[in-house]
Short mmCIF file of C-alpha atoms and ligand atoms in Angstrom, two decimals:
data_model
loop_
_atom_site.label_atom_id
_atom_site.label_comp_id
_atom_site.label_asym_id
_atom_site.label_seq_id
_atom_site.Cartn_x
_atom_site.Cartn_y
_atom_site.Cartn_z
CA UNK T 219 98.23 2.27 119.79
CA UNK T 220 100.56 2.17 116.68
CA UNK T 221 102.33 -0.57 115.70
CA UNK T 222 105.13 0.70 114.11
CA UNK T 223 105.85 4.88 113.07
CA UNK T 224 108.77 5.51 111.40
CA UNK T 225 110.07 9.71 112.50
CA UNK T 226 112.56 11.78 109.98
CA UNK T 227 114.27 13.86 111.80
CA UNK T 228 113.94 12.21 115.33
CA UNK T 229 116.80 12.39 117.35
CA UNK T 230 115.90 15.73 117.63
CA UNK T 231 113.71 18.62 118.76
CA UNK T 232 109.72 18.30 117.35
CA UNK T 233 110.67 14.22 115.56
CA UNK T 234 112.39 13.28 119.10
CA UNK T 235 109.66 14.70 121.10
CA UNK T 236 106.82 12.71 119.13
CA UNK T 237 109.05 9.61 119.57
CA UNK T 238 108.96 10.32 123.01
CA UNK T 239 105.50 10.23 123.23
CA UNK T 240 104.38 7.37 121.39
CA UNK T 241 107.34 5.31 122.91
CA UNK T 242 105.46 6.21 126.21
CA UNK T 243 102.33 5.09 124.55
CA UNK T 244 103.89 1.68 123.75
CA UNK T 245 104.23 1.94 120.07
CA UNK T 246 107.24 0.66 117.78
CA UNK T 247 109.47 3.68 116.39
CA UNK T 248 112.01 4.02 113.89
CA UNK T 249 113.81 7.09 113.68
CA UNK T 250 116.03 8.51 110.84
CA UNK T 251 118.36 11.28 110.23
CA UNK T 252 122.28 11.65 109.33
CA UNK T 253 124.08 11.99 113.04
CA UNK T 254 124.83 8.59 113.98
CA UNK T 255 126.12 9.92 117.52
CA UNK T 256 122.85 11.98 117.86
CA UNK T 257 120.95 8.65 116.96
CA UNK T 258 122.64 6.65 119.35
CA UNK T 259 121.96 8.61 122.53
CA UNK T 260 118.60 9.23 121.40
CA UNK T 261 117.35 5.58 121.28
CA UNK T 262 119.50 5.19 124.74
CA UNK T 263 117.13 7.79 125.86
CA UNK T 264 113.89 6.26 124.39
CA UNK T 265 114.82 2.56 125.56
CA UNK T 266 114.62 3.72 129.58
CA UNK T 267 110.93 5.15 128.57
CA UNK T 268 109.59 1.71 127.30
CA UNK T 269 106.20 0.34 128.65
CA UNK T 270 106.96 -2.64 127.63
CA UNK T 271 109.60 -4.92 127.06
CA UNK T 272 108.87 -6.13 123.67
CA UNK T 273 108.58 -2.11 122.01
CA UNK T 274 111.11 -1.90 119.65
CA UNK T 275 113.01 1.38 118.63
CA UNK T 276 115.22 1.34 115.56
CA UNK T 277 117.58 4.37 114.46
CA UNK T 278 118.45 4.34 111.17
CA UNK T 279 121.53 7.06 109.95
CA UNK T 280 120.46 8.32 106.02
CA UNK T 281 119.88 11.06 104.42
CA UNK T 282 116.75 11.76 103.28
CA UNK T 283 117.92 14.34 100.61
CA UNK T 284 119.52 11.38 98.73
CA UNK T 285 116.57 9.23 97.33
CA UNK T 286 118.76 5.79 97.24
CA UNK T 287 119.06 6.23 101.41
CA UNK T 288 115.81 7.05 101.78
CA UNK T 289 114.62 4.18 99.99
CA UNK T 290 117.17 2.00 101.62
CA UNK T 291 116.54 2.98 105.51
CA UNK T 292 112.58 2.72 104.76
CA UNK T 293 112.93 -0.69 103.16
CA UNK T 294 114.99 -1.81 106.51
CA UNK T 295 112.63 -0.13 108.67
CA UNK T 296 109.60 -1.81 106.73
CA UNK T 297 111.48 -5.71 107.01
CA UNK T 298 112.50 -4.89 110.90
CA UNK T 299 109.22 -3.58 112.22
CA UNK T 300 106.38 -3.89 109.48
CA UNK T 301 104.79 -1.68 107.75
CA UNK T 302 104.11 1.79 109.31
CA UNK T 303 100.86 2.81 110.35
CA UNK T 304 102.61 6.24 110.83
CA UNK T 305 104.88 7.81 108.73
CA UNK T 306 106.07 11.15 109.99
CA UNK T 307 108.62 13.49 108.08
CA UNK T 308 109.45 15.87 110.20
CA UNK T 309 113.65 15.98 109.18
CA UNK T 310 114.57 19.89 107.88
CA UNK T 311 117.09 22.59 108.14
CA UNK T 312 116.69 26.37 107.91
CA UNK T 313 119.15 29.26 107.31
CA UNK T 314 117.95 32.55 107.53
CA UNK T 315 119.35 35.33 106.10
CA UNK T 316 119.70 37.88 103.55
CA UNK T 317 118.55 36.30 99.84
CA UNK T 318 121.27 38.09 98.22
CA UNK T 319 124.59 37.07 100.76
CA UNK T 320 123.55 33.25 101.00
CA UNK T 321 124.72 30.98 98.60
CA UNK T 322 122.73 29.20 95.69
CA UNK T 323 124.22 26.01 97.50
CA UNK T 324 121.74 26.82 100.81
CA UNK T 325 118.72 27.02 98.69
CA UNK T 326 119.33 23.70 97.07
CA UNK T 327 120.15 22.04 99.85
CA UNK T 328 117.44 23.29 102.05
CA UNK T 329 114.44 22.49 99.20
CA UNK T 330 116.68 18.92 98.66
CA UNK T 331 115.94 18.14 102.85
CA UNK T 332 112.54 19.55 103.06
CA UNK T 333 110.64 19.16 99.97
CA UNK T 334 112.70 15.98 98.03
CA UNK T 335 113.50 14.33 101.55
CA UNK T 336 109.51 14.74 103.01
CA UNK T 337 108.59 13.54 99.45
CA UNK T 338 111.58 10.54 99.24
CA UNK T 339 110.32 9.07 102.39
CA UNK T 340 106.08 9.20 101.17
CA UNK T 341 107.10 7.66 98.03
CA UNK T 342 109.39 5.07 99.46
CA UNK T 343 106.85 3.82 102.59
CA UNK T 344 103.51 4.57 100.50
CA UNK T 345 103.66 1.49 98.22
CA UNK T 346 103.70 -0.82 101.71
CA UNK T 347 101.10 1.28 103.01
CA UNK T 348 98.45 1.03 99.93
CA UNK T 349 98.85 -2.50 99.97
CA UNK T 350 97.72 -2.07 103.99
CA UNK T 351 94.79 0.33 102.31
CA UNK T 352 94.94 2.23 105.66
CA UNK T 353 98.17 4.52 107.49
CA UNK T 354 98.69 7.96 108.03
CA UNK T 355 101.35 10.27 106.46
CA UNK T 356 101.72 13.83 108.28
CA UNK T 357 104.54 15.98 106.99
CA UNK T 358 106.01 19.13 108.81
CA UNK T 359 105.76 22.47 107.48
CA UNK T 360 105.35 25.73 108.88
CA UNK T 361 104.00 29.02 109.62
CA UNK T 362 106.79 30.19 106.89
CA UNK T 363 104.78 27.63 104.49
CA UNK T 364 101.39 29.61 105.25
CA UNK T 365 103.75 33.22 104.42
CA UNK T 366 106.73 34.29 102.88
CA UNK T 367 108.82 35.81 105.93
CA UNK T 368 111.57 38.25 105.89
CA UNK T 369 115.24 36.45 105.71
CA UNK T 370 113.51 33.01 104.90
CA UNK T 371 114.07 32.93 101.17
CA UNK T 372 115.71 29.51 101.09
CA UNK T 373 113.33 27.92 104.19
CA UNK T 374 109.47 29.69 103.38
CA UNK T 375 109.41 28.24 99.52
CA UNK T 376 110.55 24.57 100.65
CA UNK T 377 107.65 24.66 103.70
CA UNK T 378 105.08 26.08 100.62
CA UNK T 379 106.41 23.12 98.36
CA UNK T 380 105.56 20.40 100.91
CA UNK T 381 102.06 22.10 101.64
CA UNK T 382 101.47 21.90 98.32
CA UNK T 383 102.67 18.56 98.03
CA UNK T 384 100.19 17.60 101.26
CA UNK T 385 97.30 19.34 99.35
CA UNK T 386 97.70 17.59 96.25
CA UNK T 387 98.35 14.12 97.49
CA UNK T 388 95.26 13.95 99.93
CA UNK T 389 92.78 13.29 97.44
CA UNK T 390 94.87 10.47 96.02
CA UNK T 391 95.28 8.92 99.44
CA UNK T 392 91.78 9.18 100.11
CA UNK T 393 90.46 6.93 97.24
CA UNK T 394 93.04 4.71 98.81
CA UNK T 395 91.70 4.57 102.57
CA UNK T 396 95.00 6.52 103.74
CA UNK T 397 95.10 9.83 105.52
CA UNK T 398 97.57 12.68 105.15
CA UNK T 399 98.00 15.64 107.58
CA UNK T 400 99.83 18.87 107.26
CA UNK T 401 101.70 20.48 110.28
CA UNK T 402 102.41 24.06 110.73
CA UNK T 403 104.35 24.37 113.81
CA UNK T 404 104.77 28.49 115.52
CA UNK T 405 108.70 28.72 116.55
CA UNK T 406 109.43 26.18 118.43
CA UNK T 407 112.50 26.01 120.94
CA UNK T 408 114.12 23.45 119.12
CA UNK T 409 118.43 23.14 118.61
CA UNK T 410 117.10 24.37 114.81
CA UNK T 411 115.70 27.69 115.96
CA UNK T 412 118.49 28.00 118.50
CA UNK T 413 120.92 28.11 114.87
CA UNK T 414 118.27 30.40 113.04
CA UNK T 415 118.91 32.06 115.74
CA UNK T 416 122.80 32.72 114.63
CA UNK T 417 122.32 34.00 111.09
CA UNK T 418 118.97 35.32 111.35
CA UNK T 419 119.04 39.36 110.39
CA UNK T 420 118.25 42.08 112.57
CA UNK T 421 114.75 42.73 110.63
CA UNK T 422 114.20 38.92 110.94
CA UNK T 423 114.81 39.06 114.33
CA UNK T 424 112.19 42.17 115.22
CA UNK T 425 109.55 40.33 112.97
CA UNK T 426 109.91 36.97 114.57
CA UNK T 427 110.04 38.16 117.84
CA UNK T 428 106.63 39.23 119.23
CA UNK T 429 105.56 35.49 118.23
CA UNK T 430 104.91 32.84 120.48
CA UNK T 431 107.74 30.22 121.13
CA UNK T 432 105.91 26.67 122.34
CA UNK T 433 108.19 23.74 123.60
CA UNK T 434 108.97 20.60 121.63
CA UNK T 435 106.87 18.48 124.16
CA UNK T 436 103.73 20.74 123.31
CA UNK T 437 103.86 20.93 119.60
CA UNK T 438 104.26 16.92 119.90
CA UNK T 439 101.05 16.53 122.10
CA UNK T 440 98.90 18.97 119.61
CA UNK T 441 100.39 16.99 116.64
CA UNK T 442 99.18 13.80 118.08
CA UNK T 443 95.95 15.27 119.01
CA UNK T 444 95.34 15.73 115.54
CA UNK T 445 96.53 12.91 113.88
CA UNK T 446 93.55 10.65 116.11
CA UNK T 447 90.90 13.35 115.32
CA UNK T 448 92.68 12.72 111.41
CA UNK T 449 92.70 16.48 110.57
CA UNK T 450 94.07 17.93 107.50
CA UNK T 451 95.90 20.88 108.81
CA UNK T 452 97.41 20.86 112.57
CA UNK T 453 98.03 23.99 113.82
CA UNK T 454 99.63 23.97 117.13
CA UNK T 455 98.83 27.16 118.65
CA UNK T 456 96.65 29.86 118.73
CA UNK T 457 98.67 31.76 116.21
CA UNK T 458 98.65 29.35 114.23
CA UNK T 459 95.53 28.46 114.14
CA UNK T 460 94.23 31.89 113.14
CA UNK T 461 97.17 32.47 110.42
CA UNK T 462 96.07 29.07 108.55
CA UNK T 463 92.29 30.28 108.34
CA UNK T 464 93.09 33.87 107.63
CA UNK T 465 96.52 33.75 105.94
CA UNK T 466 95.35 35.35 102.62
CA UNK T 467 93.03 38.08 104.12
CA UNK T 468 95.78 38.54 106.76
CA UNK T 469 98.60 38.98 103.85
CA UNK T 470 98.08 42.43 102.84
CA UNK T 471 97.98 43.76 106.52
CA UNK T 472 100.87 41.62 107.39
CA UNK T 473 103.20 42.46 104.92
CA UNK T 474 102.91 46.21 105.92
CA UNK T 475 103.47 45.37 109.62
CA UNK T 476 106.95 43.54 108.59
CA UNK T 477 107.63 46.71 106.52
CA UNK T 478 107.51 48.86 109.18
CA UNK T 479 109.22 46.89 111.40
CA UNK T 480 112.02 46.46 108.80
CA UNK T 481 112.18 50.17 108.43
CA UNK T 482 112.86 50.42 112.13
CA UNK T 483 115.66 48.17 111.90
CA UNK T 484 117.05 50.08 108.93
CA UNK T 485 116.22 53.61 110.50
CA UNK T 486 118.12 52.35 114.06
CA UNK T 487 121.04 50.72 111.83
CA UNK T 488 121.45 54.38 110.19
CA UNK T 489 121.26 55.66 113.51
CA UNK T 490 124.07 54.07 114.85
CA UNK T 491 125.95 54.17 112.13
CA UNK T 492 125.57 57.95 112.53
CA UNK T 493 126.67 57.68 115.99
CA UNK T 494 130.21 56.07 115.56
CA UNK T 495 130.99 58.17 112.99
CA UNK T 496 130.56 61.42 115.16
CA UNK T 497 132.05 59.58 117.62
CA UNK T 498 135.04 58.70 115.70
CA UNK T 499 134.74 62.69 114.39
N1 NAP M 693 111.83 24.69 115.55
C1 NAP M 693 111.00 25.51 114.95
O1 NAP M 693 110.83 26.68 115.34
C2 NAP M 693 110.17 25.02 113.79
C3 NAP M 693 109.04 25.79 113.39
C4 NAP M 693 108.30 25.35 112.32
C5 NAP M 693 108.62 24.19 111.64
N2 NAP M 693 109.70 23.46 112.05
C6 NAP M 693 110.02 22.24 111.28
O2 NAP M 693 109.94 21.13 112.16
C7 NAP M 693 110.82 20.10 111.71
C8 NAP M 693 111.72 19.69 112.86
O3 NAP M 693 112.51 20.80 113.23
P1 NAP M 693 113.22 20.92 114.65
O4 NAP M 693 113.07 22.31 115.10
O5 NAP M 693 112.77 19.82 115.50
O6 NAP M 693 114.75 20.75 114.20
P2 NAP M 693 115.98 19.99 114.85
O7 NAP M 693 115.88 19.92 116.30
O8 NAP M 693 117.18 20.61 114.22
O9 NAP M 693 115.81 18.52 114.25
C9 NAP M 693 115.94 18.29 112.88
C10 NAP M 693 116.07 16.81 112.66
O10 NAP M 693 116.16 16.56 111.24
C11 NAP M 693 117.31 15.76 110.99
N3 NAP M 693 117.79 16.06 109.65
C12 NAP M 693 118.19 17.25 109.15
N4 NAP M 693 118.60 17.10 107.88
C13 NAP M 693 118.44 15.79 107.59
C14 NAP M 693 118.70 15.02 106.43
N5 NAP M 693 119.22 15.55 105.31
N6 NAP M 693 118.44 13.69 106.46
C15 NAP M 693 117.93 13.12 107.58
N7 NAP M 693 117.65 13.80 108.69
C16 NAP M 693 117.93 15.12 108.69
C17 NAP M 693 118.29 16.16 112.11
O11 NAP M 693 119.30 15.18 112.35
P3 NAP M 693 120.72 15.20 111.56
O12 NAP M 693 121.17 16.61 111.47
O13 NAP M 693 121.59 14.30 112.38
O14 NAP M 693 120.44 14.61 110.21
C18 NAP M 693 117.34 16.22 113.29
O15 NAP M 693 117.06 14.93 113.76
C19 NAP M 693 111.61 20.68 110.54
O16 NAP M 693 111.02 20.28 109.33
C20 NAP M 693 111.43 22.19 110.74
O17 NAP M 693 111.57 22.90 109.54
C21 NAP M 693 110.49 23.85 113.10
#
């Protein structure tokens, strides 16, 4: 049982559904993200799932794109509950659409949450946890970290960033007695890919669609599965699973699926373009 985690991104979707779990397991949680109202009736709804009536939750309102925050909300979550054995970033944002409408702003913004804000949090918990010389660190990523996808231009190069953030930190963390997993979740009905959902384009759409969607609850219960067998990469999924292995010898094939499929939606578009205009004739 853990003693104390500490969740990014937990009042919500895949970070509130591992909370759930481990509250029911009787561990100590601290969750963190910006919506103080969202906080709130999360922990109300973690305190009626308590085993026990010492477990502790903490919610903590910061942003983890702003390093001073970060540091701040770990450092309170550290002197409440001790140090974490298990530190999970799992706060993002993503905004599809196409690279050349969306503003520079989204791009920033969305590498400042997901890379800066998964790396903010490891470097403001890891000094605490290398004194401990044991903890685990698992960061959310995604299948868009494992390939560039279609309308993703602001989300797939932030979910590369932290995989290659995961990569080169596990050595380090080794030497130290720490572990370090990397998560790449399949969609995942979530309120974040309800909003993709909004802005993603047609082409987007047709690509992602044929994919599996898994619940919150299940990508929670694989991720915890393979934090205790301490795996590297977690791959919830069978999709997953197979695009992590075979990603690179996949790419080539892949790419001229999505082609197709974006000529479709280009073709149709034409199409009915066509049609309103010789219905407007
Ligand atoms: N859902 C999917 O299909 C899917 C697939 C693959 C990977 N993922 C990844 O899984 C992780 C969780 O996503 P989700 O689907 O569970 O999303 P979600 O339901 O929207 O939850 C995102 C969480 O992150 C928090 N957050 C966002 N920006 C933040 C910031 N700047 N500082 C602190 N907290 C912040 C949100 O709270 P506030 O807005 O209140 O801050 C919320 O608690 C993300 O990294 C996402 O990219 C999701």
């Amino acid at each position: 049982m853990y003693k104390h985690v500490i969740i990014t991104g937990g009042s919500s979707g895949i970070g509130k559904a591992i909370a759930t779990l481990l509250i029911k397991s009787g561990a100590n949680v601290c969750i963190i993200s910006r919506n103080q109202t969202k906080l709130n009736s999360t922990q109300a709804e973690l305190e009626t799932l308590k085993i026990h009536p010492e477990q502790q939750i903490l919610a903590i309102s910061a942003d983890v794109s702003q390093w001073e925050q970060t540091q701040k909300a770990i450092a309170t979550a550290i002197a409440e509950l001790g140090v974490p054995d298990l530190l999970i970033a799992s706060a993002g944002i993503a905004h599809p659409g196409y690279f050349t409408e969306l503003e520079v702003a989204i791009f920033e913004e969305t590498m400042a949450i997901n890379y800066f804000g998964t790396l903010y949090c490891i470097k403001a918990a890891l000094p605490a946890m290398l004194q401990q010389q044991k903890g685990h660190i698992v960061i959310i990523s995604s299948g868009a970290g494992l390939i560039g996808l279609y309308g993703y231009t602001p989300y797939s190069p932030s979910k590369f960033a932290v995989r290659g953030l995961a990569e080169s930190l596990r050595g380090e963390l080794k030497t130290a007695g720490l572990h370090i997993s990397i998560v790449y979740p399949p969609d995942t009905d979530t309120p974040q890919l309800a909003a993709e959902n909004q802005t993603k384009p047609p082409e987007t759409k047709l690509i992602t669609q044929s994919a599996q969607i898994m619940t919150a609850e299940k990508v929670a219960i694989e991720i915890l599965q393979g934090i205790t067998r301490k795996a590297f990469a977690i791959t919830p999924g069978l999709e997953m699973s197979l695009l992590m292995r075979l990603h690179s010898l996949f790419a080539p094939l892949l790419q001229w699926y999505f082609d197709s499929l974006v000529r479709k939606t280009r073709h149709n578009k034409k199409l009915q373009i066509n049609n309103e205009i010789n219905f407007y004739r």
